[in-house]
Amino acid sequence: MRSRPFLAGSRLSFVPVMGIIAVVLSGCVGTVAWDRDILAKQAMSLNTHPLITALHDHIYFSKEGSSGGRTTDGGGCGCN
Amino acid sequence: MQLRRSRRGRICRTLGLLTANLFVATGVQAQDSNALPSHDASSADVRGATDDTQTDLGMTRIDGAILFYQEDGGRVRTIEPVLSATFNSTSGDVLSFRFTSDTLTGATPNGAAPWTGFQTFTTPAHAPGKTTTLTGSSGGSTLVTIPGIGTVVRQYTTAPNSIPLDTGFRDQRYAVDLGYSTQWNADTKLSFGGSASIERDYTAITASLGAARDFNHKNTTVSAVLNFEYDLSRPYFGTPSPFTVMNGNPKGAGASKEVYNAVLGVTQVINRRWLAQLNYSIGTTNGYQTDPYRIISVVDPVGAPLQYLYENRPRSRLRQSVYLGNKISIGPTFVDISARYYHDSWGINSITVAAADRVPILSGLYVEPEVRYYRQTSAYFFHDYLLGSQGLPTFASSDSRLGRFSAVTFGAKLGLKVFHTGEVYLQGERYNQSGAAHPPGVPSGLANENFFSGASSTSIIAGYTYAFF
Amino acid sequence: MTKTKGGRFMRRQRDARADVGVRAESIAVGWNHAAPDWVAGSLSLLVGLVAFGQAYADTSAKPLNLAQYRGKVVYLDFWASWCAPCKLSFPYMEQLAASYPRDAFVVIAVNVDHSRERADAFLSQVGAEVPVVYDPKGQIAGKFHVSEMPTSVLIGRDGRVRYVHQGFFQNKITQYETHIQELVNEK
């Protein structure tokens, strides 16, 4: 039995909705450049320990049927 | 300051209402209330005043870690050391190298269903001149010469009332990853990457291209990464034809597959303490995706095995996922909350929810407990076994990776800041997997068998990181 | 807290007075969207005035008085301890301060850290000797519309902003030099 396409199902119509929210929110939220002290911290990085992330991804990939989904750009001090 | 009655203003206010509680918790009320200079509990750690940032501008960073992974019940054990070096130029260019070694031993389910009696499996021996691991704790392999033909095959017998395991595996893998990223202009970053992973019977090569663009004074980052992967599978005995009977003869040639993948992401600073990321990922895989070592049992009406057939998986797969990640600073702690929804054309849908909280204990020492919940549905061609009385389906596999199960992971990480820019850490976690041990409608002889072949596991990672000019 | 829309607003206003530094927009977004804008505007102004007054009541923040530098070129640099390129820009600024006569050129480093201790630790780490002004609430940064860290504002002898350098790039140093030379050579 074939599963139905991704975006056709009502289950996943929130994907474009999330995209719209992201675009709209981007105009309403954020910080000024001089208030990025917390965001600049190492602990606020989206991937604080790249080796642990890679090793865990390897473990989960070997045990589960899903994979992937992350990037690590953005956030931080916003310098330069 | 005057408010403009613009449409955007109205939308902003409405959305602000919807998220007001979260703003209150993390933004407005957490704002510093008076003129005191220190605003968070860790600011008293003056020693780390400038070393707490995530940018390594102009520095070289060395990372090393080693993973010890052990599945319950004498199953797979992995020891995986990793070493990486990252060179950051003062203009924002980054060059990175990573080396991984992976030693895999232990028993793996061969795909056959459990039974009330002993089961014997015959598989090709290694090529002459290569050694085969012959001894194991239970169900060790023996080399047997087929009388009359003279072919040497490997046979092993598994105990009754247990998931049949093949103990004859030992694998060594080496991988190299390279990455380079450069600031194309003030707002745009380009990145390139490549990797090669080589083991005796499997080679995987990847190449990737990425771009990231900042908007709204770097409060918003939009990124796209394109990935290509080419995998070549060359089992030591060749590639078996799908649904042929398991035997000790040499099989066909190697087989390959290609993966094309794209990840589109938006990273958004919500407020001073909250960073959010939303990613959409889509990928197609075409080619040989079957596990050449796995079989599936064909059983009679009471569950006794009639034959063992090599499994067969579809040659194409479309995967999609949506990932939402958050990093939120609450008081002196840092909370990481993420969720991922995954769907693919094999019928597997999964949700993953993970949360971790980094809690500073002493100056430079923190503990970060984490929890992860995972649940997936089964692939449409997943079968615990096949009934001899029914015709063969187009595809079939009994691999627990494609079955329906849920898993909860509990873990904790301990980290200690050393030498200003360094850290040593220890991370341990326990992965508890549970699936349908007794699927409905099993033949009468298998009513008491446990069919779930996934294994819970324990893993420990010890590592360090250090940066210098 | 009452359940009427007025009641919800009143609680937020009390919090705003207590929490100096709350941006006026935050008050507006938390508010019932049916309220008229003139009320939002006036109250934003009220909060702004209160914040302004509180800042000057705070004795640890000395307001920046640029009038005293009229007739000199001012290199106003906005920096923070958490800003990685600032570790490179400080040696450059020290060099600048040393290579131009004091009666023609002055470097002022405006710190925007929330934590004074972290700012001072950074200064001792880089061995800074340029004058430092502390702007923990970001009022001076806001006045100059700082949109990137670090930012250097070049003010001419006439007291007007002439150039703004966003970010600090070592491969743009010659460009920075050209701007400074131009302003110093004026009048």
XYZ file of C-alpha atoms in Angstrom:
736
model
C 0.000 0.000 0.000
C 1.522 3.292 -1.063
C 1.424 6.168 1.361
C -0.018 9.406 0.099
C 2.213 12.323 -0.886
C 3.564 14.508 1.861
C 1.848 17.833 1.356
C -1.419 16.408 0.085
C -2.434 15.169 3.507
C -4.031 17.473 6.048
C -1.524 16.110 8.553
C 1.240 18.094 6.971
C -0.468 21.183 5.629
C 1.087 22.982 8.577
C 4.406 23.013 6.712
C 3.535 26.027 4.537
C 1.814 27.560 7.560
C 5.020 27.263 9.544
C 6.835 28.904 6.666
C 4.432 31.832 6.700
C 4.747 32.194 10.444
C 8.510 32.226 10.117
C 8.430 34.935 7.472
C 5.964 37.116 9.349
C 7.630 36.667 12.694
C 10.910 37.698 11.200
C 9.564 41.235 10.932
C 8.165 41.370 14.441
C 10.838 39.803 16.565
C 14.563 39.828 17.104
C 16.973 41.917 19.127
C 19.016 45.009 18.549
C 22.628 44.399 17.639
C 23.958 45.384 21.054
C 21.711 42.969 22.929
C 23.190 39.750 21.574
C 25.287 38.975 24.627
C 23.368 35.800 25.525
C 23.009 34.692 21.914
C 26.786 35.008 21.520
C 27.428 32.446 24.243
C 28.738 29.038 23.347
C 25.818 27.431 25.156
C 23.356 29.166 22.807
C 24.872 27.685 19.691
C 22.458 25.437 17.803
C 25.102 22.709 17.803
C 27.236 23.054 20.914
C 29.085 19.743 20.543
C 29.406 18.814 16.874
C 31.172 15.527 17.600
C 28.465 14.376 19.998
C 25.823 15.346 17.459
C 27.594 13.399 14.728
C 28.080 10.323 16.915
C 24.485 10.355 18.114
C 23.196 10.846 14.575
C 25.183 7.765 13.641
C 23.611 5.763 16.463
C 20.078 6.894 15.690
C 20.553 6.316 11.983
C 21.630 2.751 12.640
C 18.593 2.013 14.799
C 15.817 4.074 13.283
C 14.199 4.553 9.919
C 14.354 8.363 9.932
C 17.265 10.612 9.265
C 18.421 14.149 9.047
C 16.856 17.581 9.228
C 19.310 19.986 10.815
C 21.492 22.873 9.729
C 23.538 25.061 12.008
C 23.629 28.526 10.475
C 22.325 31.578 12.286
C 22.141 32.940 15.799
C 25.309 33.825 17.626
C 26.643 37.308 18.215
C 25.739 38.539 14.732
C 29.143 40.172 14.479
C 30.669 41.280 11.186
C 8.091 56.578 20.128
C 4.996 56.561 17.948
C 3.252 53.430 16.773
C 2.554 53.244 13.084
C -0.864 51.889 12.251
C 0.499 49.689 9.504
C -0.791 46.295 8.520
C 2.425 44.782 9.707
C 1.930 46.488 13.038
C -1.501 44.907 13.381
C -0.231 41.452 12.478
C 2.674 41.897 14.847
C 0.372 42.800 17.712
C -1.904 39.845 17.105
C 0.976 37.426 16.916
C 2.462 39.093 19.947
C -0.737 38.311 21.838
C -0.556 34.689 20.806
C 2.972 34.328 22.069
C 2.627 36.778 24.948
C 3.164 34.164 27.616
C 6.402 33.010 26.103
C 7.574 36.587 25.723
C 6.779 37.201 29.356
C 8.686 34.166 30.481
C 11.757 34.708 28.410
C 11.804 38.371 27.464
C 9.997 41.156 29.193
C 9.835 39.981 32.764
C 13.257 38.459 32.586
C 14.635 41.872 31.675
C 17.070 43.374 34.031
C 15.171 45.502 36.452
C 17.673 48.011 37.771
C 21.069 49.505 37.286
C 23.170 46.685 38.705
C 25.928 45.691 36.299
C 25.561 41.915 36.477
C 22.494 40.532 34.804
C 22.898 36.797 34.888
C 24.184 34.499 37.560
C 27.229 33.401 35.588
C 28.536 36.915 34.962
C 30.503 36.635 38.173
C 32.745 34.166 36.333
C 35.061 36.888 35.133
C 37.724 34.400 34.176
C 35.518 33.290 31.317
C 34.372 36.764 30.364
C 35.598 36.714 26.793
C 35.963 32.969 26.340
C 32.312 32.111 26.500
C 31.521 33.031 22.915
C 30.895 30.580 20.136
C 33.021 32.311 17.522
C 36.601 31.145 17.089
C 37.641 34.028 14.863
C 41.296 33.668 13.935
C 41.758 30.514 16.020
C 42.385 26.846 15.413
C 40.175 24.414 17.278
C 40.930 20.770 17.950
C 38.118 18.419 18.957
C 38.448 14.814 19.969
C 35.932 12.308 21.246
C 35.452 8.591 21.606
C 32.184 6.710 21.639
C 31.607 3.424 23.431
C 28.337 1.894 22.336
C 26.944 -1.415 23.539
C 23.604 -2.962 22.821
C 21.996 -5.205 25.407
C 22.380 -8.944 25.243
C 25.791 -9.198 23.618
C 24.589 -7.458 20.501
C 26.428 -4.794 18.549
C 29.335 -3.034 20.194
C 31.022 -0.039 18.621
C 34.099 1.876 19.579
C 34.361 5.039 17.550
C 37.096 7.626 18.064
C 36.786 10.928 16.210
C 39.307 13.710 15.761
C 38.680 17.037 14.098
C 40.593 20.228 13.408
C 39.001 23.532 12.433
C 40.977 26.485 11.104
C 39.249 29.868 11.363
C 40.726 32.809 9.489
C 40.267 36.375 10.724
C 38.113 37.150 7.706
C 35.554 34.500 8.567
C 36.706 31.606 6.382
C 36.595 28.198 8.021
C 38.363 25.017 6.960
C 37.657 21.810 8.832
C 38.834 18.211 8.783
C 37.419 15.258 10.631
C 38.693 11.687 10.903
C 36.545 8.888 12.214
C 37.362 5.279 12.930
C 34.631 2.819 13.738
C 35.154 -0.714 15.007
C 31.997 -2.786 15.077
C 31.710 -6.210 16.694
C 28.981 -8.321 18.223
C 25.848 -10.094 17.142
C 23.204 -8.757 14.789
C 19.792 -10.231 14.002
C 19.928 -11.948 10.645
C 16.251 -11.214 9.946
C 14.840 -14.704 10.582
C 11.872 -15.120 12.929
C 12.239 -16.899 16.268
C 11.011 -20.473 16.626
C 10.552 -23.062 19.330
C 13.409 -25.160 17.929
C 17.029 -24.712 16.869
C 17.587 -23.060 13.504
C 20.665 -23.504 11.320
C 21.728 -20.927 8.784
C 24.139 -21.360 5.886
C 25.985 -18.453 4.413
C 29.070 -18.151 2.186
C 32.423 -18.361 3.904
C 34.860 -15.535 3.373
C 37.062 -15.650 0.306
C 40.082 -17.930 0.609
C 42.874 -16.233 2.430
C 40.486 -14.158 4.585
C 39.626 -15.229 8.097
C 36.166 -15.724 9.455
C 35.374 -15.253 13.104
C 34.424 -18.721 14.123
C 33.847 -18.530 17.833
C 31.115 -16.706 19.673
C 29.598 -17.020 23.115
C 26.573 -18.890 21.848
C 25.697 -19.865 18.297
C 29.271 -19.790 17.068
C 29.934 -20.380 13.371
C 31.690 -23.338 11.869
C 33.150 -23.803 8.434
C 31.602 -26.751 6.696
C 32.620 -28.339 3.437
C 29.648 -29.381 1.345
C 30.222 -33.060 0.524
C 30.359 -33.867 -3.153
C 30.692 -30.215 -4.243
C 33.615 -29.156 -2.125
C 32.385 -25.595 -1.481
C 33.236 -24.282 1.956
C 30.333 -22.506 3.646
C 29.799 -20.994 7.078
C 27.059 -22.423 9.229
C 25.697 -21.343 12.552
C 22.882 -22.522 14.756
C 20.682 -20.351 16.937
C 18.969 -21.281 20.170
C 15.212 -21.833 20.414
C 12.853 -19.064 21.560
C 15.210 -16.238 20.721
C 15.743 -13.778 17.915
C 18.280 -15.496 15.626
C 21.567 -13.605 15.728
C 24.603 -13.837 13.505
C 27.722 -13.444 15.605
C 30.181 -13.568 12.755
C 30.558 -9.870 12.202
C 33.525 -7.667 12.751
C 33.749 -4.498 10.775
C 36.213 -1.666 10.558
C 35.298 1.658 9.022
C 37.311 4.796 8.326
C 35.841 8.123 7.343
C 37.186 11.520 6.373
C 35.093 14.695 6.284
C 36.188 18.005 4.809
C 34.387 21.311 5.027
C 35.060 24.835 3.859
C 32.953 27.935 4.320
C 33.607 31.504 3.289
C 31.981 34.900 3.712
C 30.883 35.768 0.204
C 29.804 39.214 1.378
C 28.765 40.779 4.663
C 25.435 38.953 4.681
C 26.138 35.758 2.766
C 28.107 32.665 3.600
C 28.895 29.837 1.195
C 29.954 26.392 2.268
C 31.310 23.299 0.567
C 31.803 19.848 1.990
C 32.802 16.364 1.083
C 33.318 13.072 2.828
C 34.333 9.510 2.200
C 33.506 6.544 4.404
C 35.176 3.242 3.667
C 34.720 -0.192 5.125
C 35.464 -3.573 3.686
C 32.049 -4.075 2.147
C 30.670 -0.543 1.865
C 31.862 2.787 0.505
C 29.980 6.068 0.780
C 31.056 9.346 -0.801
C 29.235 12.638 -0.267
C 29.486 16.177 -1.575
C 27.545 19.174 -0.348
C 26.980 22.798 -1.204
C 25.381 25.349 1.049
C 24.499 29.009 1.254
C 23.258 31.126 4.145
C 21.944 34.687 3.955
C 21.247 37.068 6.834
C 18.322 39.461 7.021
C 16.872 41.884 9.566
C 20.279 42.894 10.985
C 21.241 39.237 11.341
C 18.122 38.355 13.293
C 17.017 36.078 10.491
C 19.155 33.627 8.564
C 17.862 31.689 5.589
C 19.951 28.726 4.515
C 19.922 26.013 1.905
C 22.137 22.954 1.701
C 22.264 20.540 -1.228
C 23.725 17.128 -0.672
C 24.723 14.308 -2.986
C 25.771 10.849 -1.858
C 26.961 7.809 -3.754
C 27.071 4.471 -1.924
C 28.609 1.244 -3.160
C 27.735 -1.995 -1.426
C 30.059 -4.937 -1.986
C 29.293 -7.745 0.458
C 32.130 -10.184 0.806
C 30.102 -12.862 -0.907
C 28.479 -10.645 -3.538
C 24.943 -9.279 -3.722
C 22.195 -11.896 -3.435
C 19.230 -11.727 -5.790
C 16.079 -10.714 -3.931
C 13.908 -13.489 -2.492
C 16.393 -16.239 -3.423
C 16.968 -18.967 -0.870
C 19.708 -18.374 1.686
C 22.696 -20.557 0.866
C 26.482 -20.670 0.839
C 27.047 -19.912 -2.839
C 28.764 -16.769 -4.043
C 26.307 -14.144 -5.263
C 26.205 -11.336 -7.825
C 28.229 -8.181 -8.250
C 28.197 -5.128 -6.012
C 25.314 -2.668 -6.095
C 25.069 1.084 -5.655
C 22.637 3.814 -4.768
C 22.491 7.601 -5.102
C 21.013 10.100 -2.707
C 20.006 13.683 -3.511
C 19.013 15.768 -0.530
C 18.135 19.392 0.201
C 17.643 21.157 3.522
C 16.008 24.585 3.613
C 16.098 26.411 6.889
C 15.181 29.615 8.645
C 16.927 30.573 11.857
C 15.262 33.394 13.753
C 16.258 35.306 16.832
C 12.988 35.536 18.745
C 14.331 37.690 21.531
C 17.513 38.241 23.516
C 17.193 34.803 25.094
C 15.573 32.667 22.418
C 16.834 31.382 19.107
C 14.603 29.236 16.934
C 15.236 27.242 13.818
C 12.809 25.722 11.343
C 14.100 23.328 8.677
C 12.457 21.471 5.856
C 14.384 18.572 4.383
C 13.628 16.520 1.296
C 15.640 13.749 -0.293
C 15.393 10.940 -2.785
C 17.344 7.712 -2.752
C 17.571 5.550 -5.847
C 19.294 2.232 -6.241
C 20.102 -0.733 -4.086
C 18.706 -0.203 -0.600
C 18.351 -3.806 0.521
C 20.505 -5.216 3.294
C 22.458 -7.976 1.475
C 23.038 -9.930 4.687
C 19.427 -10.025 5.833
C 16.900 -12.767 5.334
C 13.227 -13.203 6.134
C 11.624 -16.447 7.304
C 8.904 -18.164 5.296
C 6.935 -20.220 7.804
C 4.288 -22.924 7.661
C 0.815 -22.604 9.249
C 2.134 -23.394 12.743
C 5.229 -21.201 12.394
C 7.989 -23.683 11.598
C 10.515 -22.252 9.135
C 10.182 -23.549 5.557
C 12.853 -21.404 3.943
C 14.957 -18.370 4.543
C 14.846 -15.874 1.699
C 17.107 -12.890 1.126
C 15.038 -9.769 1.725
C 13.988 -7.208 -0.878
C 13.427 -3.468 -0.439
C 12.212 -0.933 -3.006
C 14.776 0.811 -5.166
C 13.397 4.288 -4.612
C 12.609 6.259 -1.481
C 11.413 9.828 -0.971
C 12.070 11.247 2.484
C 10.789 14.515 3.958
C 11.065 16.047 7.364
C 10.269 19.222 9.235
C 12.470 20.145 12.170
C 11.909 22.840 14.765
C 14.715 23.590 17.175
C 14.970 26.114 19.983
C 17.683 27.369 22.229
C 16.300 29.319 25.166
C 18.192 30.891 28.018
C 16.090 30.723 31.162
C 17.784 32.165 34.192
C 21.278 30.717 34.391
C 20.306 27.598 32.419
C 20.120 26.948 28.709
C 17.232 24.902 27.397
C 17.312 23.031 24.105
C 13.939 21.873 22.828
C 13.409 20.354 19.424
C 10.856 18.380 17.481
C 11.009 16.664 14.135
C 8.301 15.141 12.005
C 9.412 12.713 9.328
C 7.568 11.030 6.494
C 8.812 8.853 3.682
C 7.448 6.949 0.712
C 8.125 3.613 2.389
C 5.341 4.396 4.828
C 7.530 5.334 7.768
C 6.247 8.337 9.709
C 8.055 9.363 12.824
C 8.092 12.020 15.473
C 11.087 12.930 17.556
C 10.921 15.236 20.551
C 14.011 16.079 22.518
C 14.761 18.382 25.411
C 17.934 19.161 27.278
C 18.813 21.706 29.916
C 22.342 22.886 30.600
C 22.589 23.767 34.263
C 25.753 25.462 35.558
C 26.819 23.914 38.859
C 30.153 25.457 39.756
C 32.304 27.960 37.964
C 33.064 26.305 34.644
C 31.214 23.056 35.456
C 27.796 22.222 34.125
C 25.479 19.271 33.897
C 23.062 18.832 31.032
C 20.371 16.199 31.432
C 18.489 15.293 28.284
C 15.526 13.240 27.233
C 14.428 12.144 23.780
C 11.258 10.463 22.681
C 11.013 8.759 19.315
C 8.210 6.894 17.673
C 7.907 5.504 14.153
C 5.380 3.583 12.114
C 6.449 0.605 10.060
C 7.320 0.526 6.384
C 4.504 -0.853 4.274
C 6.658 -3.847 3.305
C 7.762 -4.652 6.844
C 6.900 -8.198 7.875
C 8.072 -10.129 10.896
C 7.844 -13.276 8.745
C 6.133 -14.455 5.564
C 3.497 -17.185 5.399
C 4.328 -20.011 3.020
C 0.669 -20.372 2.196
C 0.529 -16.866 0.735
C 2.253 -15.574 -2.362
C 5.410 -13.518 -2.060
C 4.842 -9.769 -1.734
C 6.767 -7.421 -4.017
C 9.004 -6.281 -1.189
C 9.614 -7.591 2.302
C 12.004 -6.949 5.176
C 11.996 -7.854 8.852
C 14.581 -5.250 9.833
C 13.513 -3.611 13.110
C 14.726 -0.295 11.709
C 11.739 -0.415 9.376
C 9.297 -1.687 11.964
C 6.941 0.057 14.302
C 8.491 0.977 17.616
C 9.070 3.742 20.097
C 12.223 4.656 21.929
C 12.992 6.801 24.926
C 16.489 8.044 25.582
C 17.687 9.358 28.918
C 21.060 10.942 29.064
C 23.253 13.455 30.772
C 26.349 15.379 29.890
C 28.937 16.770 32.245
C 31.218 19.511 30.997
C 34.142 21.323 32.535
C 35.712 24.417 31.073
C 39.513 24.178 30.940
C 42.307 26.443 29.713
C 39.972 29.339 28.781
C 38.962 28.058 25.367
C 38.714 24.377 26.132
C 36.303 21.919 27.622
C 36.369 18.284 28.633
C 33.076 16.460 28.671
C 31.487 13.141 29.410
C 28.142 12.210 27.988
C 26.185 9.057 28.676
C 22.812 7.906 27.544
C 20.531 4.949 27.707
C 18.374 4.190 24.654
C 15.317 2.097 25.455
C 13.578 0.676 22.441
C 10.256 -1.140 22.532
C 8.218 -2.551 19.694
C 5.509 -5.067 19.025
C 6.854 -8.194 20.639
C 3.706 -10.156 19.816
C 2.238 -9.034 16.516
C -1.374 -10.030 15.954
C -2.195 -13.128 13.928
C 1.023 -15.082 14.482
C 0.882 -18.813 13.728
C -0.005 -20.888 16.766
C 3.492 -22.284 17.212
C 4.955 -18.798 17.563
C 2.393 -17.423 20.014
C 4.943 -17.138 22.825
C 7.807 -15.768 20.791
C 9.151 -12.273 21.122
C 9.386 -10.834 17.637
C 10.845 -7.429 18.347
C 14.462 -7.502 17.237
C 15.457 -3.963 18.153
C 17.863 -3.651 21.056
C 18.215 -1.159 23.843
C 21.665 0.271 24.231
C 24.014 2.260 26.389
C 26.484 4.742 25.039
C 29.211 6.842 26.568
C 31.087 9.622 24.849
C 34.185 11.190 26.348
C 35.674 14.170 24.612
C 37.587 17.397 24.710
C 37.815 20.589 22.721
C 40.467 23.281 22.710
C 41.172 26.384 20.645
C 44.340 28.429 20.257
C 45.728 31.165 18.063
C -5.313 41.771 37.533
C -8.747 42.465 36.096
C -10.046 40.691 33.031
C -10.968 43.839 31.086
C -8.698 45.036 28.340
C -7.917 48.098 30.410
C -7.013 45.877 33.325
C -4.540 43.838 31.305
C -2.870 47.021 30.173
C -2.583 48.412 33.705
C -0.610 45.403 34.917
C 1.784 45.688 32.001
C 2.361 49.384 32.697
C 3.334 48.686 36.326
C 5.803 46.053 35.163
C 7.207 48.509 32.638
C 7.968 51.115 35.263
C 9.705 48.535 37.403
C 11.633 47.010 34.512
C 13.656 49.805 33.023
C 14.815 49.080 29.542
C 11.600 47.438 28.357
C 11.088 48.487 24.807
C 7.861 50.321 24.084
C 6.854 47.852 21.369
C 6.742 45.023 23.890
C 4.002 46.843 25.763
C 1.992 47.337 22.624
C 2.195 43.738 21.429
C 0.991 42.389 24.730
C -2.041 44.572 24.534
C -5.536 43.846 23.342
C -5.557 44.711 19.668
C -8.763 46.734 19.966
C -7.120 49.588 21.916
C -6.701 52.895 20.060
C -3.256 53.815 18.822
C -3.074 57.234 20.444
C -3.232 55.549 23.837
C -0.515 53.114 22.798
C 1.574 55.953 21.481
C 1.255 58.105 24.588
C 1.969 55.275 26.898
C 4.989 54.233 24.847
C 6.181 57.819 25.158
C 5.525 57.734 28.893
C 7.561 54.558 29.295
C 10.286 56.008 27.140
C 10.470 59.108 29.305
C 10.493 57.047 32.451
C 13.304 54.883 31.072
C 15.218 57.965 29.996
C 14.850 59.532 33.423
C 15.845 56.324 35.180
C 18.974 56.059 33.039
C 20.169 59.447 34.171
C 19.332 58.606 37.743
C 21.703 55.630 37.362
C 25.024 56.993 38.562
C 27.102 54.204 37.048
C 26.339 55.251 33.446
C 27.947 58.516 32.474
C 26.204 59.997 29.473
C 28.434 60.611 26.491
C 29.083 64.285 25.927
C 30.406 64.728 22.418
C 30.352 68.521 22.501
C 33.674 68.539 24.338
C 35.318 66.947 21.291
C 34.105 69.536 18.782
C 37.009 70.449 16.531
C 38.507 66.962 16.707
C 37.777 63.851 14.688
C 36.034 61.286 16.900
C 36.264 57.538 16.277
C 33.331 56.243 18.289
C 33.561 52.476 18.518
C 30.749 50.330 19.883
C 32.095 47.082 21.310
C 31.241 44.263 23.696
C 33.130 41.517 25.501
C 31.155 38.922 23.570
C 32.041 40.347 20.180
C 34.831 38.252 18.668
C 35.981 40.764 16.019
C 36.389 43.300 18.856
C 39.395 41.307 20.045
C 41.008 42.292 16.746
C 39.640 45.828 16.532
C 41.085 46.931 19.869
C 44.751 46.548 18.929
C 43.912 48.453 15.762
C 42.279 51.270 17.728
C 45.246 51.520 20.092
C 47.447 51.854 17.043
C 45.167 54.565 15.630
C 45.158 56.524 18.861
C 48.945 56.440 18.886
C 49.432 57.469 15.262
C 47.330 60.644 15.255
C 47.893 63.756 17.400
C 45.607 63.954 20.418
C 44.364 67.426 19.522
C 43.126 66.205 16.140
C 41.833 62.686 16.728
C 40.293 60.806 19.627
C 39.115 57.206 19.975
C 36.230 56.533 22.336
C 35.215 52.950 22.971
C 31.554 52.609 23.959
C 30.829 49.361 25.743
C 27.372 47.814 25.496
C 27.856 44.823 27.835
C 25.109 44.284 30.364
C 27.808 43.191 32.775
C 30.504 45.674 33.816
C 32.740 42.895 35.070
C 32.837 41.180 31.713
C 33.624 44.454 29.958
C 36.494 45.189 32.347
C 37.840 41.642 32.025
C 37.912 42.055 28.253
C 39.700 45.390 28.580
C 42.398 43.944 30.791
C 42.755 40.964 28.446
C 43.396 43.165 25.389
C 45.354 45.723 27.396
C 43.202 48.650 26.297
C 44.136 52.221 27.081
C 41.625 54.151 25.001
C 38.891 55.948 26.949
C 35.831 53.800 27.591
C 32.224 54.870 28.048
C 29.772 52.366 29.507
C 26.375 52.099 27.864
C 24.811 49.005 29.448
C 21.281 49.979 28.471
C 22.277 50.633 24.887
C 20.944 54.196 24.902
C 23.951 55.642 23.108
C 23.970 52.671 20.722
C 20.315 53.279 20.022
C 20.882 56.957 19.377
C 23.460 56.091 16.729
C 21.273 53.309 15.290
C 23.937 50.660 15.757
C 22.807 47.656 13.706
C 25.893 45.472 13.765
C 28.607 44.647 16.227
C 31.133 46.157 16.240
C 30.293 49.514 14.691
C 32.606 52.473 14.386
C 31.084 55.899 13.879
C 33.442 58.506 12.459
C 32.461 62.026 13.511
C 34.103 64.929 11.762
C 35.556 68.068 13.313
C 32.190 69.746 12.744
C 30.448 67.255 15.041
C 28.508 65.507 12.263
C 28.532 61.773 11.623
C 30.543 61.266 8.421
C 31.215 57.546 8.110
C 29.858 54.437 9.755
C 31.892 51.231 9.617
C 29.774 48.191 10.262
C 31.770 45.249 11.471
C 35.542 45.161 11.692
C 37.443 43.563 8.835
C 41.210 43.439 8.716
C 41.165 43.506 4.936
C 39.285 46.823 5.036
C 41.841 48.634 7.172
C 43.153 50.650 4.230
C 39.623 51.844 3.579
C 39.241 52.853 7.234
C 42.560 54.714 6.993
C 41.379 56.646 3.949
C 38.265 57.841 5.777
C 40.153 58.881 8.892
C 42.853 60.696 6.918
C 40.200 62.574 4.991
C 38.465 63.777 8.144
C 41.676 64.674 9.950
C 42.888 66.668 6.973
C 39.766 68.823 6.977
C 40.073 72.441 8.220
